Tab-separated table of C-alpha atoms and ligand atoms in Angstrom:
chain	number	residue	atom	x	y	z
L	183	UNK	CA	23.267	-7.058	-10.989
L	184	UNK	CA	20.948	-8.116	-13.795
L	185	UNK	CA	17.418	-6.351	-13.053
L	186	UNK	CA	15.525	-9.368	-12.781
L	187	UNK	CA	16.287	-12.030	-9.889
L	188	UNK	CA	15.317	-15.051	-9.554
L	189	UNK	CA	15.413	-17.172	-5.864
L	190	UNK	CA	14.800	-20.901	-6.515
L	191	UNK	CA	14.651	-23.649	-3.974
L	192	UNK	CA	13.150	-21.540	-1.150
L	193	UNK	CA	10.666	-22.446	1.575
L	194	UNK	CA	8.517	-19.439	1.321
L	195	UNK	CA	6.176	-17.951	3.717
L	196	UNK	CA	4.190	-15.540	2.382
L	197	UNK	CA	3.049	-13.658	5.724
L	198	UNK	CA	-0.372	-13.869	4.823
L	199	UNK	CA	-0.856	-16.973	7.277
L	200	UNK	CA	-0.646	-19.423	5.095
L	201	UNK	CA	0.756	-22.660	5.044
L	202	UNK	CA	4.629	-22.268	3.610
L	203	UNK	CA	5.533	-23.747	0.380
L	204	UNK	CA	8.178	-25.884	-0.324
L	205	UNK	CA	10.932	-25.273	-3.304
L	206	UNK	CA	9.036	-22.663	-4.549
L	207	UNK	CA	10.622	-19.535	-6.181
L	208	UNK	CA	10.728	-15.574	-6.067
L	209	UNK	CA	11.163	-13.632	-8.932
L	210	UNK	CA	11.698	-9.757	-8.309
L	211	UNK	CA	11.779	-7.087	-10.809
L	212	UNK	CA	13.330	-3.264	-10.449
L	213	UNK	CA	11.781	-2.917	-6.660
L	214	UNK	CA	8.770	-5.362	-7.438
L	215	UNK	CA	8.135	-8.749	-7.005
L	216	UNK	CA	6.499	-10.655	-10.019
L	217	UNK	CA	6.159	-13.929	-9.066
L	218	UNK	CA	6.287	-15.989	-6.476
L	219	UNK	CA	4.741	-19.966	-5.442
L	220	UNK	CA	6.156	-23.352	-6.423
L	221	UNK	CA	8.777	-23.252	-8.600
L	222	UNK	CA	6.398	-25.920	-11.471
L	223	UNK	CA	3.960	-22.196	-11.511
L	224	UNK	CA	6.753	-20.212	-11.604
L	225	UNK	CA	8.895	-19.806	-14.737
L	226	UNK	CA	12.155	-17.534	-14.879
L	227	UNK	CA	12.942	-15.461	-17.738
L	228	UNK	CA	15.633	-16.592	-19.529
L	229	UNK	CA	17.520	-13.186	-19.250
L	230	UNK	CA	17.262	-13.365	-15.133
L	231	UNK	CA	20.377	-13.636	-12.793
L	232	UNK	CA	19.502	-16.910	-10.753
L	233	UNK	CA	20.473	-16.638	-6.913
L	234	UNK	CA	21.722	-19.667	-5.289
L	235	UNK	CA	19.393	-19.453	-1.942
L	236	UNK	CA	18.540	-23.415	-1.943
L	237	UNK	CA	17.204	-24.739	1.213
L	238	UNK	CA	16.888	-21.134	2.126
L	239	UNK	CA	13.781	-19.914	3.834
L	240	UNK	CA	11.996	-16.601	2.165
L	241	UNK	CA	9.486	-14.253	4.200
L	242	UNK	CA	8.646	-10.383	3.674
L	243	UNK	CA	10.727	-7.370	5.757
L	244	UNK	CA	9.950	-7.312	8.896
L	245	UNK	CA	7.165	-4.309	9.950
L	246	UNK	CA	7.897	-2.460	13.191
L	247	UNK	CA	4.544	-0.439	14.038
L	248	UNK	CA	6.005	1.391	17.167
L	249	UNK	CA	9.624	2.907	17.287
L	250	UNK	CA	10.861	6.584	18.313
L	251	UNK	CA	13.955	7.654	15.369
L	252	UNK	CA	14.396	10.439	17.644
L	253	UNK	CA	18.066	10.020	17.697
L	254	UNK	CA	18.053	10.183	21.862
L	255	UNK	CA	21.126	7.987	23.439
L	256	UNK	CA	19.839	7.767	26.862
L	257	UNK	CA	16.480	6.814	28.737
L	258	UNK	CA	15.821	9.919	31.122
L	259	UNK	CA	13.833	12.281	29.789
L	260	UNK	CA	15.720	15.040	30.763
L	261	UNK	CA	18.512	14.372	28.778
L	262	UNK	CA	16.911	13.512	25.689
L	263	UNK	CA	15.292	16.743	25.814
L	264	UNK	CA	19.133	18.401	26.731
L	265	UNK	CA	20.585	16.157	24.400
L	266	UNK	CA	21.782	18.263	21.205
L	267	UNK	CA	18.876	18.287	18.430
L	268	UNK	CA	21.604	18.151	15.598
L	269	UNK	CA	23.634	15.237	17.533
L	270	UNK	CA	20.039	13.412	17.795
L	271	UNK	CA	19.311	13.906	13.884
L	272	UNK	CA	21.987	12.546	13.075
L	273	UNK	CA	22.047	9.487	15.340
L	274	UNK	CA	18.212	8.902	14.464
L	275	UNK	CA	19.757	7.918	10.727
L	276	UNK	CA	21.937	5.436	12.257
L	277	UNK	CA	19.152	4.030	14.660
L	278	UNK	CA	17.286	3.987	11.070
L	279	UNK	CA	20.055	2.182	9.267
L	280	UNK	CA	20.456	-0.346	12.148
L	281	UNK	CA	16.609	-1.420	12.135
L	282	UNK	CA	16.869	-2.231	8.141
L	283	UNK	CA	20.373	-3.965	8.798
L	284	UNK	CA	18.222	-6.318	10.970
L	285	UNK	CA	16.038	-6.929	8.109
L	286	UNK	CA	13.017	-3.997	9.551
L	287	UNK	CA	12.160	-2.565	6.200
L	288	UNK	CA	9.137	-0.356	7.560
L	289	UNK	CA	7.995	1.330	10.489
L	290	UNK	CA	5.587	3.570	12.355
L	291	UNK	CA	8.000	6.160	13.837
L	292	UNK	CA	7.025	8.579	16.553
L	293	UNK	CA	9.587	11.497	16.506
L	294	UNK	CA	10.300	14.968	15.357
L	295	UNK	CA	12.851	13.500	12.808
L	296	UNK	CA	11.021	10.726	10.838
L	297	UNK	CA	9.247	13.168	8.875
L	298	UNK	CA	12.528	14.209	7.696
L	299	UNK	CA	14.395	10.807	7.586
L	300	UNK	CA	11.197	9.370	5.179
L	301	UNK	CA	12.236	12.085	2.797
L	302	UNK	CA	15.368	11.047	2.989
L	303	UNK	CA	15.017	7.716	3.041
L	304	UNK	CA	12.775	7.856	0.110
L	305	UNK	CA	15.101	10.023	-2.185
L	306	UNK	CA	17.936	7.187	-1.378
L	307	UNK	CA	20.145	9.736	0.449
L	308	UNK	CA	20.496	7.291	3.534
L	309	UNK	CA	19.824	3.894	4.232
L	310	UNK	CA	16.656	3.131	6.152
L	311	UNK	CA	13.203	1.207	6.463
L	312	UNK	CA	10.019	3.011	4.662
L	313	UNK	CA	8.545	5.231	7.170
L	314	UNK	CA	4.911	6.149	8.215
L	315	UNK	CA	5.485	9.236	10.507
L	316	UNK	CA	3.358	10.297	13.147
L	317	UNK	CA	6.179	13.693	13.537
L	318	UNK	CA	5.304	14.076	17.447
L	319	UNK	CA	2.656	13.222	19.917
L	320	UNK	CA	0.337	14.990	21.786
L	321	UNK	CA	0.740	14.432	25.997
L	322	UNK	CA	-0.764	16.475	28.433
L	323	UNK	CA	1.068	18.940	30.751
L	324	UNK	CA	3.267	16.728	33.140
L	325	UNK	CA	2.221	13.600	30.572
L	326	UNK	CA	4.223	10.805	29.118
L	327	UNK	CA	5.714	12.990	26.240
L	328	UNK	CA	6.723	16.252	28.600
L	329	UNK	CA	9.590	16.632	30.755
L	330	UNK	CA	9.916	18.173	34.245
L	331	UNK	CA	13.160	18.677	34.690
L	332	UNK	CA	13.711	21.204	32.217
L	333	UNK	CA	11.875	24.482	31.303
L	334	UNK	CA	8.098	24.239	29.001
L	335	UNK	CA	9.803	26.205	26.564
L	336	UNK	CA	12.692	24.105	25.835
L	337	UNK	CA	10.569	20.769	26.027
L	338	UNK	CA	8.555	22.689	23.287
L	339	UNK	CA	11.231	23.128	21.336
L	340	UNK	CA	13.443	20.195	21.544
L	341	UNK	CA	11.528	16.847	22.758
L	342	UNK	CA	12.514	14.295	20.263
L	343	UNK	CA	8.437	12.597	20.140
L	344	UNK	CA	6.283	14.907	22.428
L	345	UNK	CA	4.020	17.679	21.526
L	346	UNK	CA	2.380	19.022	24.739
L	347	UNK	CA	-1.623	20.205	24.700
L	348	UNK	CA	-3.956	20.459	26.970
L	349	UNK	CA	-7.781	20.674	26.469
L	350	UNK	CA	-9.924	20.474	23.474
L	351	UNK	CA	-9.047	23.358	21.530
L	352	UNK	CA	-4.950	22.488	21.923
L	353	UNK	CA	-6.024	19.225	21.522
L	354	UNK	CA	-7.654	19.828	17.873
L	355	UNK	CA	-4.526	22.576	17.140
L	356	UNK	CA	-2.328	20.030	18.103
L	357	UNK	CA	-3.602	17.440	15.368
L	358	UNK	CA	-2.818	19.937	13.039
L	359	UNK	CA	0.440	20.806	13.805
L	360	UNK	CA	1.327	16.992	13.104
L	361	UNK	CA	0.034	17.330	9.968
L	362	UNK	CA	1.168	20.388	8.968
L	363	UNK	CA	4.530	18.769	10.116
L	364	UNK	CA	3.782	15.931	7.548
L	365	UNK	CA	2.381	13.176	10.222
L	366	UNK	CA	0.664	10.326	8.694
L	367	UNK	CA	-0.869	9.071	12.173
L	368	UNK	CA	-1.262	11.149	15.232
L	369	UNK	CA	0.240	9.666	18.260
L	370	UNK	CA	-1.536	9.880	21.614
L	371	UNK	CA	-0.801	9.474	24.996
L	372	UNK	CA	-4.145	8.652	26.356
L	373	UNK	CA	-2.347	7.808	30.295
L	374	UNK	CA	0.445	7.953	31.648
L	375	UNK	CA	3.692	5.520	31.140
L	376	UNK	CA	5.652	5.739	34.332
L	377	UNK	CA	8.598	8.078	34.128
L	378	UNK	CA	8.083	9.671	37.403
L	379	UNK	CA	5.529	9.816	40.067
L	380	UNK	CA	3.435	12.150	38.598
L	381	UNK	CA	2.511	10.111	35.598
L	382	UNK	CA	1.812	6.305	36.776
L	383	UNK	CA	1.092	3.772	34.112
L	384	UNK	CA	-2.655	3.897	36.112
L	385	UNK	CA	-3.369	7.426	35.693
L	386	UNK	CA	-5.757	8.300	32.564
L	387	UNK	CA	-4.421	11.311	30.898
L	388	UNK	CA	-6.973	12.520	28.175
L	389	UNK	CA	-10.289	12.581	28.870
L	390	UNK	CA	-12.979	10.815	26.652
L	391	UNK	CA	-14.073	14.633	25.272
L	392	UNK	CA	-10.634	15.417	24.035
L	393	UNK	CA	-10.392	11.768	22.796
L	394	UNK	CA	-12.864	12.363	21.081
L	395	UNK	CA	-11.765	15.741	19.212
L	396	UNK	CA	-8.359	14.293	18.220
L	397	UNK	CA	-10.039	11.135	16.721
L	398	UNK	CA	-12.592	13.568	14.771
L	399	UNK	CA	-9.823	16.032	13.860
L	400	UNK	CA	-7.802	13.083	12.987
L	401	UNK	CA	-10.749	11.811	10.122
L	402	UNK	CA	-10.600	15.325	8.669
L	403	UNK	CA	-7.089	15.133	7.651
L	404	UNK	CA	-7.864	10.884	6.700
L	405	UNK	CA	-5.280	10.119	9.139
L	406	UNK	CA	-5.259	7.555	12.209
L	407	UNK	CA	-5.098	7.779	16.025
L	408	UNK	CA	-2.158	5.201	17.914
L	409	UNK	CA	-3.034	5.660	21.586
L	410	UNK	CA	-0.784	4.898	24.502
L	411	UNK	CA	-3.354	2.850	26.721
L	412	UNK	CA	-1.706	1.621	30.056
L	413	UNK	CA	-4.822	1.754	32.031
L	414	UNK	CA	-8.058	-0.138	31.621
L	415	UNK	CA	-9.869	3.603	31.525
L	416	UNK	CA	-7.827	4.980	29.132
L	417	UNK	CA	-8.142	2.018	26.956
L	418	UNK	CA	-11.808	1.950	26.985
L	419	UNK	CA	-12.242	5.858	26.323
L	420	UNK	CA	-9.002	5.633	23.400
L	421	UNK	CA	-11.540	2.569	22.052
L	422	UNK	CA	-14.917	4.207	22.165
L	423	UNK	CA	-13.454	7.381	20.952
L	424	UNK	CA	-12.295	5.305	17.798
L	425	UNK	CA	-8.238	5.027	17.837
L	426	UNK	CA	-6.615	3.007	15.165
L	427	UNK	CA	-4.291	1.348	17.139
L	428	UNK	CA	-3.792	1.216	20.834
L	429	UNK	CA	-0.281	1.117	22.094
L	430	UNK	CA	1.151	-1.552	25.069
L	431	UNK	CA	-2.967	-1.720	25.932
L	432	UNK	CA	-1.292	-4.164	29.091
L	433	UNK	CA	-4.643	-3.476	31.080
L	434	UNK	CA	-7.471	-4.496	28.856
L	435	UNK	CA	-10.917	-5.144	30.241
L	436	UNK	CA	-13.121	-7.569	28.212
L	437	UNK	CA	-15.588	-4.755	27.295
L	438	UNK	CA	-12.765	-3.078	25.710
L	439	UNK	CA	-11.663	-6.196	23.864
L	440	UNK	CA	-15.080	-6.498	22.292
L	441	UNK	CA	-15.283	-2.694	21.410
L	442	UNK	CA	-11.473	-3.420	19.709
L	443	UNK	CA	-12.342	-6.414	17.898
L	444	UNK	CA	-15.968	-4.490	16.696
L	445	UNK	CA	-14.281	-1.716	15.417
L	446	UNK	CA	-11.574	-3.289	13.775
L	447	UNK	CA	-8.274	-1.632	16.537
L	448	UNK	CA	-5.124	-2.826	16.645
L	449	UNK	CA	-2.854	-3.809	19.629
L	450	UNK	CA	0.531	-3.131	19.592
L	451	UNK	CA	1.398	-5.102	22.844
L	452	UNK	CA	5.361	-3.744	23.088
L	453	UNK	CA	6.061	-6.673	25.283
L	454	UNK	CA	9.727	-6.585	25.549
L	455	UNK	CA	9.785	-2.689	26.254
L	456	UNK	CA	7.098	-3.395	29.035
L	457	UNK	CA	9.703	-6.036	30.299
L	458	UNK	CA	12.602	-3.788	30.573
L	459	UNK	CA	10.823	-0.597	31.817
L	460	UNK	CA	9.732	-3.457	34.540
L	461	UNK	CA	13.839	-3.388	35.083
L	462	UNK	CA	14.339	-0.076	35.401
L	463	UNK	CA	11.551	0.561	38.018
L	464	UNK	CA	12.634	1.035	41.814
L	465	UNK	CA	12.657	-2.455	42.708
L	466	UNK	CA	15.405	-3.372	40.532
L	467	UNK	CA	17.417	-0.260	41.253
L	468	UNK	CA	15.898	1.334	38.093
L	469	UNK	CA	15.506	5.454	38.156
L	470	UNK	CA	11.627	4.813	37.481
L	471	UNK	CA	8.622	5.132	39.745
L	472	UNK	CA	7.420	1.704	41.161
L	473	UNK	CA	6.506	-1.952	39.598
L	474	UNK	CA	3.270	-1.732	37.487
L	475	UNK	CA	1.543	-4.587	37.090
L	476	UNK	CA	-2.455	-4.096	36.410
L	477	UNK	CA	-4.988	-5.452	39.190
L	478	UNK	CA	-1.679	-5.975	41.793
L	479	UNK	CA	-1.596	-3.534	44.596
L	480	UNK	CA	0.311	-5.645	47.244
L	481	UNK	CA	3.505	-6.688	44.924
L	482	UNK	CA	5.963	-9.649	46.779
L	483	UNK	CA	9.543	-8.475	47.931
L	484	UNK	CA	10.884	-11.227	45.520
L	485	UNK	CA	12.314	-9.924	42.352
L	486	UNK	CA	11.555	-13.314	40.603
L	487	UNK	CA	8.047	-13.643	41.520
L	488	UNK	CA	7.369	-10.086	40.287
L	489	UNK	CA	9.016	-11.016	36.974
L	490	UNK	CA	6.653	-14.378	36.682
L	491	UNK	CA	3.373	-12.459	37.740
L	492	UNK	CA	4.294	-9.341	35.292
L	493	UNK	CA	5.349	-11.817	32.051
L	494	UNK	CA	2.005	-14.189	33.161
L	495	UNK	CA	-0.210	-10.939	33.013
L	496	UNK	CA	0.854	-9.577	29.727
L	497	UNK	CA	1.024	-12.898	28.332
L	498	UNK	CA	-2.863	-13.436	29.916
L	499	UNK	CA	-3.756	-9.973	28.178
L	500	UNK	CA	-2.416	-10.340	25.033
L	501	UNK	CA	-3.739	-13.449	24.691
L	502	UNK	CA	-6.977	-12.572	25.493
L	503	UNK	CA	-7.306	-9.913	22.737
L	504	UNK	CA	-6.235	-12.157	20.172
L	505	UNK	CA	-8.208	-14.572	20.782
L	506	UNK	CA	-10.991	-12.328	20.495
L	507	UNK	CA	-9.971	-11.233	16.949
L	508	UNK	CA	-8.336	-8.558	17.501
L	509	UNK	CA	-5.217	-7.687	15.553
L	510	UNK	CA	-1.925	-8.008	17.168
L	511	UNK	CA	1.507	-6.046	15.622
L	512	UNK	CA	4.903	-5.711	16.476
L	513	UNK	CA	6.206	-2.559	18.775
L	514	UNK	CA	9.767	-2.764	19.502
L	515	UNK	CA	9.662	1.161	21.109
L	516	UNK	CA	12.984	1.373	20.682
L	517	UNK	CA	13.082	5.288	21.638
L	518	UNK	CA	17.530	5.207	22.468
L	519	UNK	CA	20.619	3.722	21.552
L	520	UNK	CA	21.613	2.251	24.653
L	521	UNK	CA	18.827	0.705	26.758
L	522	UNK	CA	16.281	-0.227	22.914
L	523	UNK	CA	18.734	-1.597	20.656
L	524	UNK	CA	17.218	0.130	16.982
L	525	UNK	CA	16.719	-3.477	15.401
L	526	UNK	CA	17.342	-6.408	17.685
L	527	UNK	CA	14.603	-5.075	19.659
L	528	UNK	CA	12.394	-5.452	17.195
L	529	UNK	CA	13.161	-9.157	16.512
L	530	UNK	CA	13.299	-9.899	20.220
L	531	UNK	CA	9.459	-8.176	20.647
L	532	UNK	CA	8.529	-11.007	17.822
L	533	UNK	CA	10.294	-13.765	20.246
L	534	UNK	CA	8.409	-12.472	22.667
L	535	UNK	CA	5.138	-13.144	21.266
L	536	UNK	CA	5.626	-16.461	21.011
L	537	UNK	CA	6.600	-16.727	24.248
L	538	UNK	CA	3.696	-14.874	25.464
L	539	UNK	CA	1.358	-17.582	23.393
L	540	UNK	CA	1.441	-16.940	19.894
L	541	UNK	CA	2.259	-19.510	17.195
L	542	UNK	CA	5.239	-19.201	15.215
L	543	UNK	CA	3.222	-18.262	12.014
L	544	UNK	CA	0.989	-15.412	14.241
L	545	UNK	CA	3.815	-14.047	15.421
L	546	UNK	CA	5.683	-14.040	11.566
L	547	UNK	CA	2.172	-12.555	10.447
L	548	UNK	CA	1.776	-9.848	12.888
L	549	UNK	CA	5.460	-8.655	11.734
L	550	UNK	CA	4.217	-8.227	8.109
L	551	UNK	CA	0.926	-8.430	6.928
L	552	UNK	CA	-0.912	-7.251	9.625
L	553	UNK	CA	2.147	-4.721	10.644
L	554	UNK	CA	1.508	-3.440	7.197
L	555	UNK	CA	-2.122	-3.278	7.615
L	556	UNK	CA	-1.791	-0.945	10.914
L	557	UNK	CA	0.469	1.098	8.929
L	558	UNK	CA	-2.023	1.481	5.950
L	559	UNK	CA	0.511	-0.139	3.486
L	560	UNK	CA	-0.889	-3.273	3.050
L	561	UNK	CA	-1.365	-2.119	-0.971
L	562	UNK	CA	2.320	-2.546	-1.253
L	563	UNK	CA	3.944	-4.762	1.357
L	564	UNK	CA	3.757	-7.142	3.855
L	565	UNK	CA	3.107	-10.421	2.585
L	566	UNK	CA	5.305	-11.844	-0.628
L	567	UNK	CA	3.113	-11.548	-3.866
L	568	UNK	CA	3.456	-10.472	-7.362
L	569	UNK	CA	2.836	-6.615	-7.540
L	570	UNK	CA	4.394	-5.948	-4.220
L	571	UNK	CA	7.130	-4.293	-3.601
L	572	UNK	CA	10.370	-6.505	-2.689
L	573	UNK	CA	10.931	-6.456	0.680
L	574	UNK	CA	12.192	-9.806	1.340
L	575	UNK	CA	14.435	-11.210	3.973
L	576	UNK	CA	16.591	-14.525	2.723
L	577	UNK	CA	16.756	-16.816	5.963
L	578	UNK	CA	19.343	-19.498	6.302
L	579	UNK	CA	17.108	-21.512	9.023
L	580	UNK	CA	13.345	-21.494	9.048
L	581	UNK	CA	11.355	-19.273	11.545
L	582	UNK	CA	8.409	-21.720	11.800
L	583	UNK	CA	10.954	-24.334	13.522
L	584	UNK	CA	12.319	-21.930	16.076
L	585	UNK	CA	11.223	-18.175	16.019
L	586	UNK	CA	14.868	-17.947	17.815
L	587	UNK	CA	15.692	-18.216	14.165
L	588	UNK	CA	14.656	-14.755	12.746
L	589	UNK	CA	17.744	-13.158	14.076
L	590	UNK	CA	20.263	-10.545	12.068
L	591	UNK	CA	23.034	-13.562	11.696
L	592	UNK	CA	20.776	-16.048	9.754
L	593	UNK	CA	19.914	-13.028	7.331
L	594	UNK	CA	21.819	-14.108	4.199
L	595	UNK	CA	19.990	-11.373	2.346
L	596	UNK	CA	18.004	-8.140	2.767
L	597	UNK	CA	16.309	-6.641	-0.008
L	598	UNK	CA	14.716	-3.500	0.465
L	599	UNK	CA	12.521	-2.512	-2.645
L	600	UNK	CA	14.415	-5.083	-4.110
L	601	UNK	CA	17.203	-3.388	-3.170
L	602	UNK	CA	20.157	-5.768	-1.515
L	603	UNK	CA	21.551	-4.174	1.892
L	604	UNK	CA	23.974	-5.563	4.200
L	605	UNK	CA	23.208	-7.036	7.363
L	606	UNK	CA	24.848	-5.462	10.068
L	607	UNK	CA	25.475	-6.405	13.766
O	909	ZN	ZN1	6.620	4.535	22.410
């Protein structure tokens, strides 16, 4: 294939928010894009390989700011500590080649392996979408990211995403063990997310002091804080402390909201994982601890009703913070193969935004330009200008009609650094 490529015809959005434009062109480069807006601005080199992609509809990769490459195959947290480390690297570069065969061409990965897999990755040794790694993250004893069915020493050795420290000074070594282990972000769980009974969604985890110390050791190594938030408290201390991101944030207070939208913090609301942990919970005949909706204590017998107050309340929450400014990204948290499909959950958490309240266009934005602003990548992708680097999805129907559209089948083309990968189911 010549070098330079030229896609005429298009509808492109640009994923800055911007209106689309109408038979405009792309013209990529190596791995870059050089130009791209209607096609009377654009001119093609005569030396360029013209793609026929009329009437097709041209947006940047999609940006997945939450996902666990950890390689686990099932959700119980004693087996994907059990689960055989080598089986589970290997796997995590399938769940990696899966998410760019759904046109995901970066992510924010919290696991053990995607410091690994972005080196591989990178040298071309596997397929996958550009990583920002986070390595593990820290959980208190009994937290989120431990396990209690199997012995400390083992969790310590083989949990797939958590990193277990307790109190200031573990707290502050623990930031720099995910740096040393070549984390980009440090990954927090600020309360706890529901596994058992001894760590309800309600229940804060950190206190504001050690907050605080992984936020300040965080600035010393120039790296960010994503903080699991499932409680109003913990979201308010994760906020004041100065996260960069908080994570499902399902229970957000308006005080909170304000001190987000102030300081610039990002919500990654993770509404389709929220939706299925819902499933799995008791009252479905799930093997987790009871229904959590925020502010509900006396929850109706009636599966359906608990369904329409949970999707009402994260809709009501999500909504809230973005109306208030604050910036909203997409977290698929796929964390296994079987129950987090590694791709479609990704493009089902965008469906879900729009079902939840967003426009077609917020909900296309906050899968690429501001995905790749949480990620700190905005320099190179997330919206479709000259400079950037080419990661473009090729869409047979258009996205703004019917967000049902961005789906794997109506992916003609993914180009990863300008790269062209298959689409796979
Ligand atoms: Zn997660």
């Amino acid at each position: 294939m010549a070098d330079r490529l030229v896609l005429p015809g298009v509808t492109l959005i640009d994923g800055s928010g911007r209106d689309p434009v109408q038979n405009a062109v792309v013209v990529i480069d190596g791995g870059t894009i050089v130009a791209a807006g209607p096609a009377v601005e654009v001119r093609a080199d005569p030396d360029s390989r013209v793609l026929d992609v009329a009437g097709a509809t041209i947006m940047p990769g999609i940006i997945d700011a939450h996902c666990h490459l950890g390689g686990a195959s099932f959700p119980d947290e004693d087996h994907w500590v059990l689960e055989d480390d080598r089986y589970q690297a290997i796997a995590s570069a399938a769940q990696a080649r899966r998410m760019l065969q759904h046109g995901v061409t970066s992510v924010r990965d919290i696991s053990v392996n995607g410091t690994r897999l972005r080196t591989a990755i990178a040298k071309g040794l596997i397929d996958g979408p550009r990583i920002v790694a986070c390595w593990r993250g820290l959980s208190r004893r009994g937290g989120h990211g431990d396990a209690r069915g199997v012995p400390a020493d083992m969790v310590r050795a083989s949990h797939p995403w958590g990193h277990v420290a307790d109190g200031e000074a573990e707290v502050r070594a623990g930031v720099r063990e995910v740096v040393k282990q070549g984390g980009e972000c440090v990954k927090v769980w600020a309360s706890g997310g529901g596994l058992h009974d001894n760590e309800p969604e309600d229940v804060q985890h950190y206190t504001l002091a050690e907050l605080r110390v992984i936020v300040e050791e965080a600035n010393y190594a120039k790296v960010p804080v994503a903080a699991h938030c499932e409680c109003a408290s913990a979201a308010r201390d994760a906020a004041e402390a100065g996260v960069w991101s908080i994570e499902h944030g399902e229970d957000l207070d308006e005080e909170t909201i304000a001190l987000m939208a102030a300081k610039g913090i990002s919500l990654n609301p993770t509404l389709v994982l929220l939706t299925e942990w819902l499933e799995q919970t008791s009252l479905f005949g799930g093997p987790y601890g009871k229904p959590y909706i925020p502010g509900v204590t006396d929850l109706p017998d009636d599966p359906e009703e608990v369904r329409r107050m949970h999707h009402a309340h994260l809709s009501a929450n999500l909504m809230a913070a973005k109306n208030a400014g604050v910036r909203i990204g997409v977290g698929s948290d796929s964390y296994c193969t079987d129950l987090t499909p590694f791709g479609p959950q990704t493009l089902n958490e965008v469906h879900a935004l729009v079902r939840a309240g967003l426009t077609e266009m917020e909900a296309l934005v906050a899968a690429t330009r501001s995905g790749a602003e949480i990620l700190r990548i905005e320099d190179r992708v997330g919206t479709i200008e000259p400079g950037k680097v080419a990661d473009l999805l090729v869409l047979t129907e258009n996205p703004l009609d019917d967000i049902a559209n961005l789906s794997q089948p109506n992916m003609a083309m993914i180009f990863s650094g300008g790269r062209l990968v298959p689409a796979g189911g």
